Coordinates of C-alpha atoms in Angstrom, one line a residue:
M1 CA -5.3 -44.3 -18.1
S2 CA -7.2 -47.6 -18.0
E3 CA -10.5 -47.9 -19.8
T4 CA -11.9 -49.3 -16.6
D5 CA -11.1 -46.2 -14.6
L6 CA -14.2 -44.3 -13.7
V7 CA -14.2 -40.6 -12.6
V8 CA -17.1 -39.0 -10.9
V9 CA -17.3 -35.2 -11.6
T10 CA -19.4 -32.9 -9.6
G11 CA -20.6 -29.5 -11.0
A12 CA -20.5 -31.1 -14.4
E13 CA -22.8 -28.5 -15.9
G14 CA -20.7 -25.6 -14.7
F15 CA -18.1 -23.5 -16.6
I16 CA -15.3 -25.9 -15.8
G17 CA -17.3 -29.0 -15.6
R18 CA -18.6 -28.8 -19.1
A19 CA -15.1 -28.4 -20.5
L20 CA -13.8 -31.3 -18.4
V21 CA -16.6 -33.7 -19.4
A22 CA -16.2 -32.8 -23.1
R23 CA -12.5 -33.7 -22.8
F24 CA -13.4 -37.0 -21.1
V25 CA -15.7 -37.8 -24.0
A26 CA -13.1 -37.0 -26.5
A27 CA -10.5 -39.0 -24.7
G28 CA -12.8 -42.0 -24.1
R29 CA -12.4 -41.7 -20.3
A30 CA -15.3 -43.2 -18.4
Y31 CA -17.2 -40.8 -16.1
R32 CA -20.3 -40.1 -14.1
A33 CA -21.5 -36.6 -13.8
I34 CA -23.2 -35.2 -10.7
V35 CA -25.4 -32.2 -11.2
R36 CA -27.9 -30.3 -9.0
E37 CA -30.7 -30.8 -11.6
L38 CA -31.0 -32.0 -15.2
D39 CA -31.3 -29.3 -17.8
P40 CA -34.5 -30.0 -19.7
S41 CA -33.3 -28.1 -22.7
R42 CA -30.3 -30.4 -23.2
P43 CA -30.5 -34.0 -24.5
A44 CA -30.7 -36.7 -21.8
K45 CA -27.3 -38.3 -20.9
T46 CA -27.1 -41.6 -19.2
Q47 CA -23.9 -40.6 -17.3
F48 CA -25.6 -37.6 -15.6
Y49 CA -27.2 -37.9 -12.2
A50 CA -29.3 -35.2 -10.6
V51 CA -28.8 -35.2 -6.8
G52 CA -30.1 -31.8 -5.7
D53 CA -28.0 -30.4 -2.9
L54 CA -24.8 -32.4 -2.1
A55 CA -25.0 -31.2 1.5
T56 CA -28.4 -33.0 2.0
V57 CA -28.5 -35.7 -0.6
I58 CA -29.3 -39.2 0.8
E59 CA -26.1 -41.1 1.5
A60 CA -27.3 -44.2 -0.3
D61 CA -27.7 -42.2 -3.5
L62 CA -24.2 -40.9 -3.3
D63 CA -22.9 -44.4 -2.5
A64 CA -24.7 -45.8 -5.6
I65 CA -23.2 -43.0 -7.9
L66 CA -19.7 -43.5 -6.5
A67 CA -19.7 -47.3 -6.7
G68 CA -16.8 -48.5 -8.7
A69 CA -15.2 -45.1 -9.1
S70 CA -11.4 -44.7 -9.0
A71 CA -11.4 -40.9 -8.7
V72 CA -13.6 -37.9 -7.9
V73 CA -13.2 -34.4 -9.3
H74 CA -15.1 -32.0 -7.1
L75 CA -15.9 -28.8 -8.9
A76 CA -19.3 -28.1 -7.4
G77 CA -19.6 -25.4 -4.7
R78 CA -20.7 -21.9 -4.0
A79 CA -18.6 -19.5 -6.1
H80 CA -17.2 -16.2 -4.9
V81 CA -19.6 -13.2 -5.0
L82 CA -17.8 -9.9 -4.8
G83 CA -18.8 -8.0 -1.6
E84 CA -21.0 -10.7 -0.2
R85 CA -20.7 -10.7 3.6
G86 CA -22.6 -11.5 6.8
G87 CA -23.8 -14.5 8.7
D88 CA -26.1 -15.7 5.9
A89 CA -23.3 -15.6 3.4
A90 CA -20.9 -17.4 5.8
S91 CA -23.6 -20.1 6.4
A92 CA -24.3 -20.5 2.7
Y93 CA -20.6 -20.8 1.8
A94 CA -20.0 -23.3 4.7
T95 CA -22.9 -25.5 3.6
A96 CA -21.9 -25.6 -0.1
N97 CA -18.1 -25.7 0.2
V98 CA -17.5 -27.5 3.5
T99 CA -20.5 -29.7 4.4
A100 CA -21.0 -30.9 0.8
T101 CA -17.3 -31.6 0.4
A102 CA -17.2 -33.6 3.7
R103 CA -20.2 -35.8 2.7
L104 CA -18.8 -36.4 -0.8
A105 CA -15.4 -37.3 0.6
R106 CA -16.8 -39.7 3.2
A107 CA -18.9 -41.4 0.4
A108 CA -15.8 -41.6 -1.8
G109 CA -13.9 -43.2 1.1
R110 CA -16.6 -45.8 1.5
A111 CA -16.5 -46.5 -2.2
G112 CA -12.8 -47.1 -2.2
V113 CA -12.0 -44.2 -4.4
R114 CA -8.2 -43.7 -4.8
R115 CA -8.0 -40.0 -5.7
F116 CA -10.0 -36.9 -4.8
V117 CA -9.3 -33.8 -6.8
F118 CA -10.7 -30.7 -5.1
A119 CA -11.0 -27.4 -6.9
S120 CA -10.0 -24.7 -4.4
T121 CA -8.9 -21.1 -4.8
V122 CA -5.8 -18.9 -4.6
K123 CA -7.9 -16.7 -2.3
V124 CA -7.1 -19.2 0.5
N125 CA -3.6 -17.5 0.6
G126 CA -4.9 -14.0 0.4
E127 CA -5.9 -11.3 -2.0
T128 CA -2.4 -10.1 -3.0
S129 CA 1.1 -11.6 -3.1
M130 CA 4.3 -9.7 -2.7
P131 CA 6.0 -8.5 -5.9
S132 CA 8.4 -11.2 -7.2
R133 CA 7.2 -13.6 -4.4
P134 CA 4.4 -15.8 -5.8
F135 CA 2.3 -17.8 -3.4
R136 CA 3.6 -21.3 -2.7
P137 CA 1.8 -24.3 -1.3
D138 CA 3.6 -24.2 2.0
D139 CA 2.7 -20.5 2.7
A140 CA 0.5 -19.9 5.6
P141 CA -3.2 -19.5 4.5
A142 CA -4.6 -16.0 4.9
P143 CA -8.2 -16.1 3.6
Q144 CA -9.9 -12.7 3.7
D145 CA -13.6 -13.4 3.1
E146 CA -16.2 -16.1 3.8
Y147 CA -15.7 -17.7 0.4
A148 CA -12.0 -18.2 0.9
K149 CA -12.4 -19.4 4.5
S150 CA -15.0 -22.0 3.4
K151 CA -12.6 -23.3 0.7
L152 CA -9.8 -23.6 3.2
Q153 CA -12.2 -25.5 5.5
G154 CA -13.1 -27.7 2.6
E155 CA -9.5 -28.5 2.0
Q156 CA -9.0 -29.3 5.7
V157 CA -12.0 -31.6 6.0
L158 CA -10.9 -33.5 2.9
S159 CA -7.5 -34.0 4.4
D160 CA -9.1 -35.3 7.6
V161 CA -11.3 -37.7 5.8
C162 CA -8.4 -39.1 3.7
A163 CA -6.1 -39.5 6.7
G164 CA -5.3 -43.2 7.2
T165 CA -7.1 -44.3 4.0
Q166 CA -6.0 -45.2 0.5
M167 CA -7.6 -42.0 -0.9
A168 CA -5.1 -39.3 -2.0
P169 CA -6.4 -35.7 -1.5
I170 CA -5.3 -33.5 -4.4
V171 CA -6.1 -29.8 -3.8
L172 CA -5.7 -27.4 -6.8
R173 CA -5.8 -23.7 -5.8
L174 CA -6.9 -21.8 -8.8
P175 CA -6.5 -18.2 -9.9
L176 CA -9.0 -16.5 -12.2
V177 CA -10.1 -19.1 -14.8
Y178 CA -11.0 -17.8 -18.3
G179 CA -12.1 -19.4 -21.6
P180 CA -15.2 -19.9 -23.7
G181 CA -18.3 -19.6 -21.4
V182 CA -16.6 -17.4 -18.8
K183 CA -18.9 -15.3 -16.7
A184 CA -18.6 -12.6 -14.0
N185 CA -15.8 -10.0 -14.1
F186 CA -13.9 -11.5 -17.1
A187 CA -17.0 -11.5 -19.2
K188 CA -17.5 -7.8 -18.3
L189 CA -13.9 -7.1 -19.3
L190 CA -14.6 -8.6 -22.7
D191 CA -17.7 -6.5 -23.1
E192 CA -15.8 -3.4 -22.1
I193 CA -12.9 -4.0 -24.5
G194 CA -15.3 -5.2 -27.3
S195 CA -17.2 -1.9 -27.0
E196 CA -13.9 0.0 -27.3
R197 CA -14.6 2.0 -24.2
R198 CA -11.8 4.1 -22.6
L199 CA -10.4 2.4 -19.5
P200 CA -8.5 4.3 -16.8
L201 CA -6.1 1.4 -16.1
G202 CA -3.0 2.2 -18.1
A203 CA -0.8 3.1 -15.1
I204 CA -1.2 -0.1 -13.2
R205 CA 2.1 -2.1 -12.8
N206 CA 1.3 -5.4 -11.3
R207 CA 1.3 -9.2 -12.1
R208 CA -1.7 -11.5 -12.1
S209 CA -1.7 -15.2 -12.5
L210 CA -4.5 -16.5 -14.8
L211 CA -5.6 -19.9 -15.9
Y212 CA -7.0 -20.8 -19.3
L213 CA -9.8 -23.4 -19.2
G214 CA -8.0 -25.7 -21.5
N215 CA -4.9 -25.6 -19.3
L216 CA -7.0 -26.4 -16.3
V217 CA -8.6 -29.4 -17.9
G218 CA -5.1 -30.7 -18.8
A219 CA -4.0 -30.1 -15.2
I220 CA -6.9 -32.1 -13.9
E221 CA -6.1 -35.0 -16.3
A222 CA -2.5 -34.9 -15.0
A223 CA -3.8 -35.1 -11.4
L224 CA -5.8 -38.1 -12.3
D225 CA -3.1 -39.9 -14.2
A226 CA 0.2 -39.1 -12.4
V227 CA 1.9 -42.0 -10.6
P228 CA 2.1 -41.7 -7.7
P229 CA -0.8 -39.4 -7.1
P230 CA 0.2 -35.8 -6.4
S231 CA -1.3 -35.6 -2.9
G232 CA -1.4 -32.3 -1.1
V233 CA -1.9 -28.7 -2.1
H234 CA -0.8 -27.3 -5.5
F235 CA -1.2 -24.1 -7.5
V236 CA -2.1 -24.3 -11.2
A237 CA -1.8 -21.3 -13.6
D238 CA -0.8 -20.3 -17.1
A239 CA 2.9 -19.8 -17.8
E240 CA 2.5 -16.0 -18.2
S241 CA 1.4 -13.5 -15.5
P242 CA 0.5 -10.3 -17.3
S243 CA 0.0 -6.9 -15.8
V244 CA -3.6 -5.6 -16.2
P245 CA -2.6 -3.3 -19.1
E246 CA -0.8 -6.2 -20.8
L247 CA -3.9 -8.4 -20.3
L248 CA -6.1 -5.6 -21.7
A249 CA -3.8 -5.2 -24.8
A250 CA -3.7 -8.9 -25.4
T251 CA -7.5 -9.2 -25.1
G252 CA -7.9 -6.3 -27.6
R253 CA -5.6 -8.1 -30.0
A254 CA -7.6 -11.3 -29.7
L255 CA -10.9 -9.4 -30.3
G256 CA -9.4 -7.5 -33.1
V257 CA -10.2 -4.1 -31.6
P258 CA -8.1 -1.2 -30.4
V259 CA -7.7 -0.8 -26.6
H260 CA -8.0 2.7 -25.2
L261 CA -6.1 3.1 -21.9
M262 CA -5.8 6.2 -19.9
A263 CA -2.9 6.3 -17.4
V264 CA -4.8 7.4 -14.3
P265 CA -2.5 7.1 -11.3
V266 CA -3.1 4.1 -9.1
R267 CA -3.6 6.2 -6.0
L268 CA -6.4 8.1 -7.7
L269 CA -8.0 4.8 -8.7
V270 CA -7.8 3.6 -5.1
F271 CA -9.3 6.9 -3.8
G272 CA -12.1 6.8 -6.4
G273 CA -12.9 3.2 -5.5
R274 CA -13.3 4.2 -1.9
L275 CA -15.6 7.1 -2.8
I276 CA -18.0 4.9 -4.8
G277 CA -17.9 1.9 -2.4
Q278 CA -15.8 -0.3 -4.8
S279 CA -12.5 -0.5 -2.8
E280 CA -12.5 -4.3 -2.9
K281 CA -12.9 -4.3 -6.7
V282 CA -10.2 -1.7 -7.3
A283 CA -7.8 -3.4 -4.9
R284 CA -8.1 -6.6 -7.0
L285 CA -7.4 -4.7 -10.2
V286 CA -4.2 -2.9 -9.0
G287 CA -2.7 -5.6 -6.7
T288 CA -0.3 -8.3 -7.7
L289 CA -1.5 -11.9 -7.3
E290 CA 0.9 -14.6 -8.6
V291 CA 1.3 -18.3 -7.8
D292 CA 4.1 -20.8 -8.0
T293 CA 3.1 -23.9 -10.0
S294 CA 6.4 -25.7 -9.6
S295 CA 5.2 -28.3 -7.1
F296 CA 2.5 -29.5 -9.4
T297 CA 4.9 -29.7 -12.3
A298 CA 7.4 -31.7 -10.3
A299 CA 4.7 -34.1 -9.1
T300 CA 3.0 -34.7 -12.5
G301 CA 5.1 -33.3 -15.3
W302 CA 2.2 -31.0 -16.3
R303 CA 2.9 -27.8 -18.1
P304 CA 0.3 -25.5 -19.6
R305 CA -0.2 -26.4 -23.3
N306 CA -1.7 -23.0 -24.3
T307 CA -0.2 -19.6 -24.2
L308 CA -2.1 -16.6 -22.9
A309 CA -2.6 -15.5 -26.6
E310 CA -4.1 -18.8 -27.5
G311 CA -6.4 -18.9 -24.5
L312 CA -7.6 -15.4 -25.2
A313 CA -8.1 -16.2 -28.9
A314 CA -10.4 -19.1 -28.0
T315 CA -12.2 -16.9 -25.5
A316 CA -12.6 -14.1 -28.1
L317 CA -14.0 -16.4 -30.7
W318 CA -16.7 -17.5 -28.2
W319 CA -17.4 -13.9 -27.3
R320 CA -17.8 -12.9 -30.9
M321 CA -20.1 -15.8 -31.7
R322 CA -22.3 -15.0 -28.7
H323 CA -22.5 -11.4 -29.8
S324 CA -23.3 -12.2 -33.4
I325 CA -26.5 -14.0 -32.5

């Protein structure tokens, strides 16, 4: 890393973005942060630029922010909302994850940026992988919802923009990311276990790739620093792929509470999910979803620094602090 290298980060106030920017500050890496709007409750930072919607921001403003940058880490986008469907959802995902990516990539190309790291999703490959056959980068995409389709289109438009230029497209397809500040389903999981509720998930026998936030930050740094750049599509995940019961037990240990699991047969869970209109949620719980990270390791030398237990310990500490207020 050279002190003159400048990285532009989008989504810098998000769950991943905040951790990445904090790491850049600690490491002395120069950066500029793009956010939708500045948070009035937080101290003003000269490196932060509010641009509104990346899909509609004036090109001259993007060009000014990207001037002199050597790399872009594109984290901003519309996140997956479980069960969201329909034309309005498809349009919203396309605007946020395709149009915005295309405009940012073209501006990066004009600025002479050499690397463009794009945070994508394992869902591009589908919702479940075959047992003992993790998803690999050369597997055919099989997106099942509008979110995943938009991320695949974002990958494709980035590749098109980079073709014939000096800019290397680096796509990281991510599984569920957890860590301090996590939201959505993982936050609900922490609440359920922390409350010591009985959970009917003890009979599930699957494998799920996960990614601790600290390991992801390390992977992004590796993508920025590796020579040559690790162009193409890669998966990034923790070294361990626990089953759901194993994850629940490990989370309980991190929180210091007992985990109460009932061994309800999977077929009954699936049937119950269908009855209450939660088939998609149940399918995600009981299915296997693993990824193969070997291409990224070969290209960068990256390996996850933190174990599942360490990642959960950091997450549990954050959860306990939040609930002690």
